[in-house]
Amino acid sequence: MASIAGKKSGLTWAVQISVAALVLLWLFPTVGLFVSSFRTADQISSSGWWAALFPAEQNEVYRASDPDDTRVADGDNFVVTGNIFEGDPREIRSWGVSSRDVSAYQPGETAEMKDGETLTLESDGNYVWRGDDKQLSGRGQRIFITATVPPDFTTGNYETILLSGSGQDNMAKAFFNTLTVTIPATIIPIVVAAFAAYALAWMEFPGRALLIAAVVGFLVVPLQLALIPLLRLHLEIGIGKGYLGVWLAHTAFGMPLAVYLLRNYMVGLPRDIIENAKVDGATDFQIFTKIILPLSFPALASFAIFQFLWTWNDLLVAKVFLIDSTGSTTVMTNQIVELLGTRGGNWEILATAAFVSIAVPLIVFFAMQRYLVRGLLAGSVK
Amino acid sequence: MLTENPAVLGLLTIVIGVGGCLGYFYFSNLILDKLIFPASGPKAGSNINRANMVRPWLFLFPAIFALTLYLAYPVFETLRLSLTDRDQGGAFVGLANYHQMMAEPKFWEAVQNNMLWLIIVPAASTAFGLLVAQLTDRIKWGNLAKSLIFMPMAISFVGASVIFKLIYDTRPADQNQIGVLNAVWLRFDGGIGSVLFLQVLPSLVLLAFAGIVAYVAWIFARGIVAKGEDKSVWLLPLRLFVAVAGLWLIWTSLSSLLGIWTTQLPYGEPQTWLTIPLWNSFLLMVVLIWIQTGFAMVILSAALRGIPEETVEAAIIDGANPFQVFFRIKVPQIMGTIVVVWTTITLTVLKVFDIVFAMTNGQWETQVLANYMYDKLFRANDWGVGSASAIIIMVLVTPILVWNVYNARKEMK
């Protein structure tokens, strides 16, 4: 196959380039958010994030230090020396001493000003300002520079979002709330569904086919239908809005997919092993825990990833079953939506908050992609 | 209080939940075998048989309980609620809620937008997915490329909304644009490049789209008149529907073709993209397409690998070019998978809520059914109309539900 395709090298190049273009197009949005989360509010609002990746030319104004305090006698004249950058050096491309011509001089050149004083500026920001007693008095000389600013990134946004921020800007609580929702809501359905899947795959009883068909049907029932009746039910039986309600809801909403995936996998396990175990006197419970569960690990992992991503990323179920009017149990997705409403222009907060919530699923995704793909294939390709 | 700490509470729930489940399964089996039907004594044989008849239901009980209470019961309860009025103490009001809903322009806006979503998102995601799957099949770094295009699957709809809001961001004309879309837009000045990219290219895309739609509609419509086709009764409505929908789509694309060449574009002015009706719906769809393409790609790529190599080799030996191999040999063989991908994405689209909720909240004519329903339920507190719109979503899903169950049953036989 490869040899046949390899003959058309022109086409292969076209394919390579189009794939590269598609990948870049698909990555571009996420990278934009990622880069923005490391920029300060000023940087974000003054230039597009793509500009942040390259050194930029920037015009800045500085002042030489106050001559009355810092001037040193040098013969008849006085000298003020120093560096215009205070611990934040950049490379000066050109400079000037008047706002009308901000790039009149190259670094190293000496500017002679109208009243006879001189100023020399090196490319690293060191300056020497000479003049007589009258000239070197009052305020420091203004220096206009055009500098190349290297790409500049900060982790300050993350500090705000995770540690120091107050109120809505702090996601730490929402992060733990999300975790609190997600972990039980991932583990419990697996246990329940695994037993059911085993019964549907390896036990004989009347109505089995009907049940499997029902599970397939439940796969597509929109959970929108469940919102009102279940919220009413939860309020009536006293669960109310809270973690217990959202765990139950996620468990049940994940159940059809869990049963379906696990049953399809378990049906494919070799019959001999199970029958031999039965002949040897193992009970169904033993067969399940000792043989089926360990063998089904790939399917369990697949579902676990699905359920984890789904519960972590969920907004609707949390809004309906969990978050009450006090908002103390808010999850990250909900907090981000609220930020979009109240802090719509503060991209440094928004981008960082969004990235904090995206980071965990992304790690899970890249670490366990194999199982995710396998689960997707088992779930839809039949 | 220690027990009020959510982390401790969560841990406790995991232990109680998982332990409870395992305990339930273990002890119910134990009780069944040792107490109710002991496998000893005079009736040992029949007891074992009886125990084995009961056991599947022990295993199934929690799952069935959850499914019934959380998925089956709500369907009927929602149906009942949609026929009652909350303000009248839950009195039965017949179809009044549906009438009220039908009289609202916002509802029809949602239906219309949902139809657009239903056509465009599955079509675009499947097409992109197929394209990427085919292209990455033969190149060395194909797996890396796939993994990167698949990545948005892990990103929440809310996260994706933030990502794309940054792309669509608008600044006043005298400032640097920080949204990519506006930055690109301001590069167009009405010159030859603008004509090429904003008029010629979209025209070609529209023409190609209309062509494909015409082809598909013709395949379906042909069966109404032509001989030798399957003329079963239940296919006729489907054929008619596809034909009519096809005609409508062709008409829409041709009329927008005219629009492309007659509209004066406001060059040089930054646009607030999410407030321009119709365009904003498309921009929201882009978010979902971006997410779903990876899903389509993964499944279609597996299907492409499953194609027997002999068929492709035979076609190449017979002189087929790569495009013919793809469209005539490969696509027909994975048609079943394409349908599955299409329907799965259709289901996702019907339930899409987060994207619209986070980005526009249905303003500027971007409403969709799921968000309309949320609006009615939790903002207007109108459970009747909210339930009615949920039932509409259920009705739209039902054909897929029936089709899936039908296929699943066929397979098991």
Tab-separated table of C-alpha atoms in Angstrom, chain A residues 20-330:
chain	number	residue	atom	x	y	z
A	20	ALA	CA	-0.135	20.590	8.972
A	21	ALA	CA	-2.498	23.431	8.103
A	22	LEU	CA	-5.463	21.626	9.638
A	23	VAL	CA	-3.553	20.784	12.803
A	24	LEU	CA	-2.438	24.396	13.180
A	25	LEU	CA	-5.987	25.605	12.607
A	26	TRP	CA	-7.255	23.234	15.270
A	27	LEU	CA	-4.548	24.106	17.773
A	28	PHE	CA	-4.670	27.837	17.205
A	29	PRO	CA	-7.691	28.614	19.449
A	30	THR	CA	-6.370	26.672	22.437
A	31	VAL	CA	-2.886	28.087	22.091
A	32	GLY	CA	-4.401	31.554	22.043
A	33	LEU	CA	-6.037	30.979	25.385
A	34	PHE	CA	-2.913	29.369	26.794
A	35	VAL	CA	-0.667	32.258	25.769
A	36	SER	CA	-3.169	34.833	26.993
A	37	SER	CA	-3.266	33.244	30.423
A	38	PHE	CA	0.413	34.159	30.855
A	39	ARG	CA	0.036	37.825	29.897
A	40	THR	CA	-0.866	40.765	32.067
A	41	ALA	CA	-4.116	42.648	31.632
A	42	ASP	CA	-2.296	45.528	29.917
A	43	GLN	CA	-0.513	43.266	27.488
A	44	ILE	CA	-3.703	41.447	26.569
A	45	SER	CA	-5.654	44.588	25.899
A	46	SER	CA	-2.892	46.328	23.974
A	47	SER	CA	-2.019	43.644	21.432
A	48	GLY	CA	-3.204	40.316	20.080
A	49	TRP	CA	-1.779	37.224	21.763
A	50	TRP	CA	-0.003	36.213	18.565
A	51	ALA	CA	2.122	39.335	18.897
A	52	ALA	CA	3.278	38.183	22.332
A	53	LEU	CA	5.324	35.362	20.862
A	54	PHE	CA	7.746	37.662	19.078
A	55	PRO	CA	9.972	40.480	20.298
A	56	ALA	CA	8.057	43.699	19.890
A	57	GLU	CA	9.151	47.279	19.263
A	58	GLN	CA	7.837	49.491	21.974
A	59	ASN	CA	8.067	53.205	22.618
A	60	GLU	CA	8.667	54.219	26.191
A	61	VAL	CA	9.433	57.357	28.142
A	62	TYR	CA	11.912	57.503	31.024
A	63	ARG	CA	13.392	60.263	33.080
A	64	ALA	CA	16.976	60.627	34.170
A	65	SER	CA	17.355	60.769	37.945
A	66	ASP	CA	16.725	63.977	39.768
A	67	PRO	CA	19.859	66.112	39.230
A	68	ASP	CA	19.474	68.018	42.486
A	69	ASP	CA	20.032	64.791	44.407
A	70	THR	CA	22.343	62.763	42.212
A	71	ARG	CA	24.563	65.128	40.255
A	72	VAL	CA	28.303	64.837	40.758
A	73	ALA	CA	30.776	67.633	40.203
A	74	ASP	CA	33.076	67.090	37.208
A	75	GLY	CA	35.376	70.090	36.859
A	76	ASP	CA	33.196	73.087	36.180
A	77	ASN	CA	30.285	71.004	35.133
A	78	PHE	CA	28.161	68.428	36.684
A	79	VAL	CA	27.408	64.880	35.630
A	80	VAL	CA	24.433	62.660	36.290
A	81	THR	CA	24.984	58.977	35.473
A	82	GLY	CA	22.718	56.033	35.843
A	83	ASN	CA	20.579	53.512	34.070
A	84	ILE	CA	17.088	54.336	32.862
A	85	PHE	CA	15.950	50.760	33.371
A	86	GLU	CA	15.592	49.836	36.958
A	87	GLY	CA	16.311	46.115	36.920
A	88	ASP	CA	14.273	45.483	33.801
A	89	PRO	CA	16.740	45.802	30.919
A	90	ARG	CA	15.829	45.754	27.255
A	91	GLU	CA	17.663	46.548	24.090
A	92	ILE	CA	17.378	50.125	22.853
A	93	ARG	CA	17.047	50.490	19.078
A	94	SER	CA	16.909	54.274	18.920
A	95	TRP	CA	16.188	57.144	21.219
A	96	GLY	CA	15.498	60.812	21.485
A	97	VAL	CA	15.112	63.648	23.942
A	98	SER	CA	12.097	65.356	22.430
A	99	SER	CA	8.601	64.033	21.962
A	100	ARG	CA	8.683	65.452	18.438
A	101	ASP	CA	11.491	63.131	17.346
A	102	VAL	CA	11.623	60.080	19.572
A	103	SER	CA	14.175	58.200	17.463
A	104	ALA	CA	16.649	60.932	16.612
A	105	TYR	CA	19.733	59.085	17.890
A	106	GLN	CA	21.256	55.649	17.774
A	107	PRO	CA	22.527	54.035	20.977
A	108	GLY	CA	25.993	55.320	21.867
A	109	GLU	CA	25.457	58.661	20.187
A	110	THR	CA	25.471	61.901	22.101
A	111	ALA	CA	22.597	64.296	21.962
A	112	GLU	CA	23.431	67.966	22.180
A	113	MET	CA	20.532	69.882	23.464
A	114	LYS	CA	19.637	73.465	22.655
A	115	ASP	CA	21.064	75.028	25.805
A	116	GLY	CA	24.374	73.154	25.504
A	117	GLU	CA	23.937	70.206	27.818
A	118	THR	CA	24.699	66.754	26.416
A	119	LEU	CA	23.294	63.325	26.965
A	120	THR	CA	24.812	60.002	25.926
A	121	LEU	CA	22.787	56.841	26.029
A	122	GLU	CA	24.160	53.345	25.570
A	123	SER	CA	22.083	50.495	24.208
A	124	ASP	CA	21.887	48.884	27.659
A	125	GLY	CA	20.291	51.995	29.158
A	126	ASN	CA	23.346	53.557	30.809
A	127	TYR	CA	23.383	57.293	30.356
A	128	VAL	CA	25.722	60.160	31.032
A	129	TRP	CA	24.137	63.592	31.288
A	130	ARG	CA	26.496	66.566	31.411
A	131	GLY	CA	25.756	70.212	31.926
A	132	ASP	CA	26.540	73.206	34.094
A	133	ASP	CA	24.966	74.088	37.373
A	134	LYS	CA	21.925	75.715	35.814
A	135	GLN	CA	21.321	73.093	33.194
A	136	LEU	CA	21.447	70.182	35.611
A	137	SER	CA	18.758	71.276	37.963
A	138	GLY	CA	15.041	70.894	38.362
A	139	ARG	CA	13.619	67.653	37.085
A	140	GLY	CA	15.419	64.839	35.321
A	141	GLN	CA	15.800	64.926	31.563
A	142	ARG	CA	13.095	63.057	29.645
A	143	ILE	CA	14.411	60.232	27.472
A	144	PHE	CA	12.299	58.647	24.766
A	145	ILE	CA	13.377	55.200	23.651
A	146	THR	CA	12.294	52.668	21.082
A	147	ALA	CA	13.206	49.313	22.537
A	148	THR	CA	12.865	45.711	21.500
A	149	VAL	CA	10.894	44.031	24.202
A	150	PRO	CA	11.471	40.297	24.459
A	151	PRO	CA	8.368	38.126	24.848
A	152	ASP	CA	7.307	38.651	28.403
A	153	PHE	CA	5.164	36.216	30.334
A	154	THR	CA	3.949	36.104	33.887
A	155	THR	CA	2.473	33.463	36.126
A	156	GLY	CA	0.747	36.145	38.150
A	157	ASN	CA	-2.669	35.299	36.725
A	158	TYR	CA	-2.390	31.759	38.007
A	159	GLU	CA	-1.411	33.027	41.431
A	160	THR	CA	-4.518	35.205	41.457
A	161	ILE	CA	-6.832	32.461	40.266
A	162	LEU	CA	-5.489	29.688	42.461
A	163	LEU	CA	-4.205	31.424	45.571
A	164	SER	CA	-4.549	35.112	46.189
A	165	GLY	CA	-7.687	36.130	44.297
A	166	SER	CA	-10.761	37.072	46.207
A	167	GLY	CA	-14.395	36.201	45.573
A	168	GLN	CA	-15.145	35.241	42.010
A	169	ASP	CA	-11.535	35.507	40.930
A	170	ASN	CA	-10.487	32.597	43.066
A	171	MET	CA	-11.098	29.215	41.559
A	172	ALA	CA	-9.533	27.072	44.276
A	173	LYS	CA	-12.830	26.322	45.961
A	174	ALA	CA	-14.603	25.640	42.696
A	175	PHE	CA	-11.731	23.369	41.720
A	176	PHE	CA	-12.206	21.219	44.805
A	177	ASN	CA	-15.975	21.310	44.396
A	178	THR	CA	-15.589	20.011	40.861
A	179	LEU	CA	-13.290	17.277	42.121
A	180	THR	CA	-15.806	16.405	44.819
A	181	VAL	CA	-18.531	16.063	42.209
A	182	THR	CA	-16.412	14.167	39.737
A	183	ILE	CA	-14.722	11.373	41.644
A	184	PRO	CA	-17.735	9.678	43.253
A	185	ALA	CA	-19.763	10.338	40.106
A	186	THR	CA	-17.155	8.407	38.141
A	187	ILE	CA	-16.547	5.474	40.462
A	188	ILE	CA	-20.045	4.574	41.634
A	189	PRO	CA	-21.642	4.074	38.193
A	190	ILE	CA	-18.774	1.783	37.229
A	191	VAL	CA	-19.471	-0.580	40.117
A	192	VAL	CA	-23.217	-0.629	39.558
A	193	ALA	CA	-22.969	-0.926	35.795
A	194	ALA	CA	-20.343	-3.672	35.896
A	195	PHE	CA	-22.663	-6.031	37.783
A	196	ALA	CA	-25.562	-5.238	35.481
A	197	ALA	CA	-23.386	-5.693	32.414
A	198	TYR	CA	-22.229	-9.073	33.677
A	199	ALA	CA	-25.827	-10.187	34.185
A	200	LEU	CA	-26.762	-8.991	30.704
A	201	ALA	CA	-23.767	-10.652	29.122
A	202	TRP	CA	-23.410	-13.977	30.895
A	203	MET	CA	-26.570	-14.888	32.758
A	204	GLU	CA	-29.653	-16.465	31.246
A	205	PHE	CA	-32.991	-15.037	32.255
A	206	PRO	CA	-36.241	-14.073	30.540
A	207	GLY	CA	-36.419	-10.500	29.278
A	208	ARG	CA	-32.690	-10.109	28.735
A	209	ALA	CA	-32.970	-9.032	25.095
A	210	LEU	CA	-35.646	-6.546	26.022
A	211	LEU	CA	-33.454	-5.025	28.712
A	212	ILE	CA	-30.517	-4.656	26.349
A	213	ALA	CA	-32.764	-2.921	23.837
A	214	ALA	CA	-34.003	-0.627	26.606
A	215	VAL	CA	-30.434	0.311	27.517
A	216	VAL	CA	-29.733	1.174	23.887
A	217	GLY	CA	-32.846	3.322	23.883
A	218	PHE	CA	-31.874	5.087	27.104
A	219	LEU	CA	-28.524	5.965	25.528
A	220	VAL	CA	-30.163	8.731	23.525
A	221	VAL	CA	-32.822	10.043	25.929
A	222	PRO	CA	-31.941	13.724	26.360
A	223	LEU	CA	-31.233	14.466	29.993
A	224	GLN	CA	-33.152	17.709	29.553
A	225	LEU	CA	-36.296	15.698	30.169
A	226	ALA	CA	-35.046	14.567	33.536
A	227	LEU	CA	-34.365	17.991	34.995
A	228	ILE	CA	-37.720	19.107	36.345
A	229	PRO	CA	-39.172	15.789	37.496
A	230	LEU	CA	-35.972	14.840	39.298
A	231	LEU	CA	-35.407	18.213	40.866
A	232	ARG	CA	-38.946	18.013	42.224
A	233	LEU	CA	-38.302	14.478	43.428
A	234	HIS	CA	-35.041	15.506	45.115
A	235	LEU	CA	-36.746	18.411	46.833
A	236	GLU	CA	-39.638	16.212	47.977
A	237	ILE	CA	-37.573	13.403	49.466
A	238	GLY	CA	-35.270	15.860	51.188
A	239	ILE	CA	-32.045	15.480	49.199
A	240	GLY	CA	-32.524	19.002	47.912
A	241	LYS	CA	-29.746	20.629	45.967
A	242	GLY	CA	-26.355	19.302	46.903
A	243	TYR	CA	-23.599	16.789	46.314
A	244	LEU	CA	-25.758	13.738	46.982
A	245	GLY	CA	-28.259	14.816	44.346
A	246	VAL	CA	-25.634	15.538	41.724
A	247	TRP	CA	-23.840	12.232	42.419
A	248	LEU	CA	-27.078	10.314	41.991
A	249	ALA	CA	-27.959	12.229	38.832
A	250	HIS	CA	-24.546	11.694	37.229
A	251	THR	CA	-24.583	8.027	38.233
A	252	ALA	CA	-27.930	7.476	36.559
A	253	PHE	CA	-27.203	9.572	33.462
A	254	GLY	CA	-23.956	7.707	32.885
A	255	MET	CA	-25.563	4.329	33.446
A	256	PRO	CA	-26.806	3.555	29.893
A	257	LEU	CA	-23.407	4.159	28.329
A	258	ALA	CA	-21.652	2.260	31.125
A	259	VAL	CA	-23.883	-0.788	30.841
A	260	TYR	CA	-23.729	-0.712	27.058
A	261	LEU	CA	-19.944	-0.403	26.825
A	262	LEU	CA	-19.208	-2.940	29.544
A	263	ARG	CA	-21.734	-5.481	28.290
A	264	ASN	CA	-20.381	-5.291	24.745
A	265	TYR	CA	-16.909	-5.886	26.087
A	266	MET	CA	-17.819	-8.683	28.498
A	267	VAL	CA	-19.770	-10.579	25.840
A	268	GLY	CA	-16.546	-10.850	23.882
A	269	LEU	CA	-14.628	-12.511	26.736
A	270	PRO	CA	-13.831	-16.207	26.153
A	271	ARG	CA	-16.679	-18.464	27.221
A	272	ASP	CA	-14.326	-21.297	28.243
A	273	ILE	CA	-12.840	-19.423	31.169
A	274	ILE	CA	-16.219	-18.667	32.669
A	275	GLU	CA	-17.606	-22.155	32.146
A	276	ASN	CA	-14.488	-23.783	33.572
A	277	ALA	CA	-14.794	-21.612	36.640
A	278	LYS	CA	-18.416	-22.630	37.006
A	279	VAL	CA	-17.510	-26.295	36.729
A	280	ASP	CA	-14.897	-25.772	39.414
A	281	GLY	CA	-17.665	-24.514	41.694
A	282	ALA	CA	-17.174	-20.782	41.572
A	283	THR	CA	-20.260	-18.732	42.323
A	284	ASP	CA	-21.362	-15.938	39.998
A	285	PHE	CA	-20.099	-13.396	42.482
A	286	GLN	CA	-16.661	-15.010	42.503
A	287	ILE	CA	-16.552	-15.288	38.737
A	288	PHE	CA	-17.434	-11.639	38.483
A	289	THR	CA	-14.902	-10.301	40.970
A	290	LYS	CA	-12.046	-12.708	40.224
A	291	ILE	CA	-12.323	-13.172	36.467
A	292	ILE	CA	-14.594	-10.693	34.743
A	293	LEU	CA	-13.535	-7.497	36.482
A	294	PRO	CA	-9.784	-7.892	35.938
A	295	LEU	CA	-10.285	-8.940	32.329
A	296	SER	CA	-12.578	-6.010	31.625
A	297	PHE	CA	-10.064	-3.412	32.739
A	298	PRO	CA	-9.772	-1.736	29.306
A	299	ALA	CA	-13.534	-1.269	29.062
A	300	LEU	CA	-13.721	-0.019	32.653
A	301	ALA	CA	-10.957	2.482	31.916
A	302	SER	CA	-12.716	3.649	28.764
A	303	PHE	CA	-15.914	4.343	30.571
A	304	ALA	CA	-14.118	5.921	33.510
A	305	ILE	CA	-12.504	8.457	31.173
A	306	PHE	CA	-15.776	9.230	29.460
A	307	GLN	CA	-17.596	9.707	32.698
A	308	PHE	CA	-14.757	11.740	34.180
A	309	LEU	CA	-14.609	14.114	31.204
A	310	TRP	CA	-18.366	14.401	31.096
A	311	THR	CA	-18.830	15.127	34.785
A	312	TRP	CA	-15.828	17.453	34.963
A	313	ASN	CA	-17.007	19.441	31.953
A	314	ASP	CA	-20.690	19.399	32.828
A	315	LEU	CA	-22.542	22.615	33.456
A	316	LEU	CA	-26.233	21.789	33.175
A	317	VAL	CA	-26.503	18.981	35.733
A	318	ALA	CA	-24.467	20.938	38.253
A	319	LYS	CA	-26.581	24.042	37.745
A	320	VAL	CA	-29.807	22.147	38.263
A	321	PHE	CA	-28.962	19.623	40.960
A	322	LEU	CA	-26.038	21.110	42.852
A	323	ILE	CA	-25.642	24.845	42.941
A	324	ASP	CA	-28.027	26.505	45.361
A	325	SER	CA	-28.640	30.190	45.854
A	326	THR	CA	-25.690	30.614	48.253
A	327	GLY	CA	-23.336	29.491	45.481
A	328	SER	CA	-20.943	27.872	47.949
A	329	THR	CA	-20.937	24.644	45.955
A	330	THR	CA	-20.237	26.241	42.607
